[in-house]
Amino acid sequence: QVQLVESGGGLVQAGGSLRLSCAASGSIFSIAIMGWYRQAPGKQRELVATITTGGRTTYADSMKGRFTISRDNAKNTVYLQMDSLKPEDTAVYYCKAGTRPIGDYWGQGTQVTVSS
C-alpha cells in the first residue's frame, strides 16, 4: 500500500509559477511510475505529466514546455514545477502512483488557482 500527500498549491497571477510536491510513503519500492493529473469542476480529469523510476517523462501537449516533472528517490518525493501559468490551468492537481503488482494510488489533491 502507498500513501501520497500533495502540497504547494495556491493562488497566483497569470504568468506566475508554483512548485507542487508529492511525498510517498508505505510500499515505495513497488512504485513503477508516478504522475500528476488535474481536474477542473465539471470537466474530466486529464494527465499532466508522468515519470518512471528510470526517469523517463511524458507531458500533455498543453503543458509541454511550461511544466517540468522530476523526482528525488532519496526523499520519496515527486515535484511538478509550473511556469507561465494561465487561468486555464486552474484545477485540483492530483498525484498518482502506479505499482507492481499492478495498482493505482491517488493523493488527496491540491488546489491551484490562476487569476488573470
Coordinates of C-alpha atoms in Angstrom, one line a residue:
Q1 CA 0.0 0.0 0.0
V2 CA 1.2 3.5 -0.9
Q3 CA 0.2 6.8 0.6
L4 CA 0.6 10.1 -1.2
V5 CA 0.4 13.6 0.2
E6 CA 0.4 16.7 -2.2
S7 CA 1.4 20.2 -1.2
G8 CA 2.4 23.5 -2.8
G9 CA -0.9 24.6 -4.3
G10 CA -2.2 28.2 -4.0
L11 CA -3.3 31.4 -5.8
V12 CA -1.0 33.0 -8.3
Q13 CA -1.4 35.6 -11.1
A14 CA -1.2 34.7 -14.8
G15 CA 2.4 34.3 -15.8
G16 CA 3.5 33.2 -12.3
S17 CA 5.0 30.0 -11.1
L18 CA 4.3 27.3 -8.5
R19 CA 6.0 24.1 -7.4
L20 CA 3.9 21.1 -6.3
S21 CA 5.3 18.3 -4.2
C22 CA 4.1 14.7 -3.7
A23 CA 5.6 12.7 -0.8
A24 CA 5.1 8.9 -1.0
S25 CA 5.2 6.5 1.9
G26 CA 4.4 2.8 2.5
S27 CA 5.5 0.2 -0.1
I28 CA 7.5 2.7 -2.0
F29 CA 9.7 0.0 -3.6
S30 CA 6.7 -1.2 -5.5
I31 CA 6.2 2.1 -7.3
A32 CA 6.9 1.9 -11.0
I33 CA 5.6 5.2 -12.3
M34 CA 4.3 8.4 -10.8
G35 CA 2.4 11.3 -12.3
W36 CA 0.4 14.4 -12.0
Y37 CA -3.2 14.8 -13.1
R38 CA -5.6 17.7 -12.8
Q39 CA -9.4 18.2 -12.8
A40 CA -11.4 21.4 -13.1
P41 CA -15.0 21.4 -11.8
G42 CA -17.4 19.9 -14.4
K43 CA -14.5 18.7 -16.6
Q44 CA -12.8 15.3 -17.0
R45 CA -9.6 14.5 -15.2
E46 CA -6.6 14.9 -17.5
L47 CA -3.0 13.8 -17.4
V48 CA -0.4 16.5 -16.8
A49 CA 2.9 14.6 -16.7
T50 CA 4.4 11.2 -15.7
I51 CA 7.8 10.0 -14.7
T52 CA 9.1 6.4 -14.3
T53 CA 11.6 5.0 -11.9
G54 CA 14.2 5.3 -14.7
G55 CA 13.5 8.9 -15.2
R56 CA 11.5 8.7 -18.4
T57 CA 9.0 11.6 -18.6
T58 CA 5.9 12.4 -20.6
Y59 CA 3.8 15.5 -20.9
A60 CA 0.4 16.5 -22.1
D61 CA 0.7 18.9 -25.1
S62 CA -0.9 21.8 -23.3
M63 CA 1.6 21.7 -20.5
K64 CA 4.7 20.8 -22.5
G65 CA 7.3 23.5 -22.3
R66 CA 5.8 25.1 -19.3
F67 CA 5.7 22.3 -16.7
T68 CA 8.5 20.1 -15.5
I69 CA 8.2 16.8 -13.6
S70 CA 11.1 15.5 -11.5
R71 CA 11.7 13.1 -8.7
D72 CA 14.0 12.7 -5.7
N73 CA 14.1 9.0 -4.8
A74 CA 16.1 9.7 -1.6
K75 CA 13.2 11.8 -0.3
N76 CA 10.5 9.6 -1.9
T77 CA 9.1 12.8 -3.5
V78 CA 7.9 13.9 -6.9
Y79 CA 7.7 17.5 -8.0
L80 CA 5.8 19.5 -10.6
Q81 CA 7.4 22.9 -11.5
M82 CA 4.7 25.0 -13.2
D83 CA 5.8 28.2 -15.0
S84 CA 4.0 30.7 -17.2
L85 CA 0.7 29.7 -15.6
K86 CA -2.6 30.5 -17.3
P87 CA -6.1 30.9 -16.0
E88 CA -6.9 27.7 -17.9
D89 CA -4.5 25.8 -15.5
T90 CA -6.9 26.4 -12.6
A91 CA -7.8 23.0 -11.2
V92 CA -7.2 20.5 -8.5
Y93 CA -3.9 18.7 -9.1
Y94 CA -3.6 15.1 -8.0
C95 CA -0.6 12.9 -7.6
K96 CA -0.8 9.3 -8.7
A97 CA 1.4 6.2 -8.2
G98 CA 1.4 3.1 -10.3
T99 CA 2.8 -0.1 -8.6
R100 CA 3.9 -3.6 -9.3
P101 CA 1.9 -5.8 -8.7
I102 CA -0.5 -3.6 -10.6
G103 CA -2.3 -1.0 -8.6
D104 CA -3.1 2.7 -8.6
Y105 CA -2.9 5.1 -5.7
W106 CA -4.1 8.7 -5.5
G107 CA -3.3 11.7 -3.3
Q108 CA -6.0 14.0 -1.9
G109 CA -5.2 16.8 -4.4
T110 CA -4.1 20.4 -4.0
Q111 CA -5.9 23.4 -5.4
V112 CA -4.2 25.6 -8.0
T113 CA -5.9 28.9 -8.9
V114 CA -4.5 31.3 -11.5
S115 CA -6.0 34.8 -11.8
S116 CA -6.0 36.9 -14.9

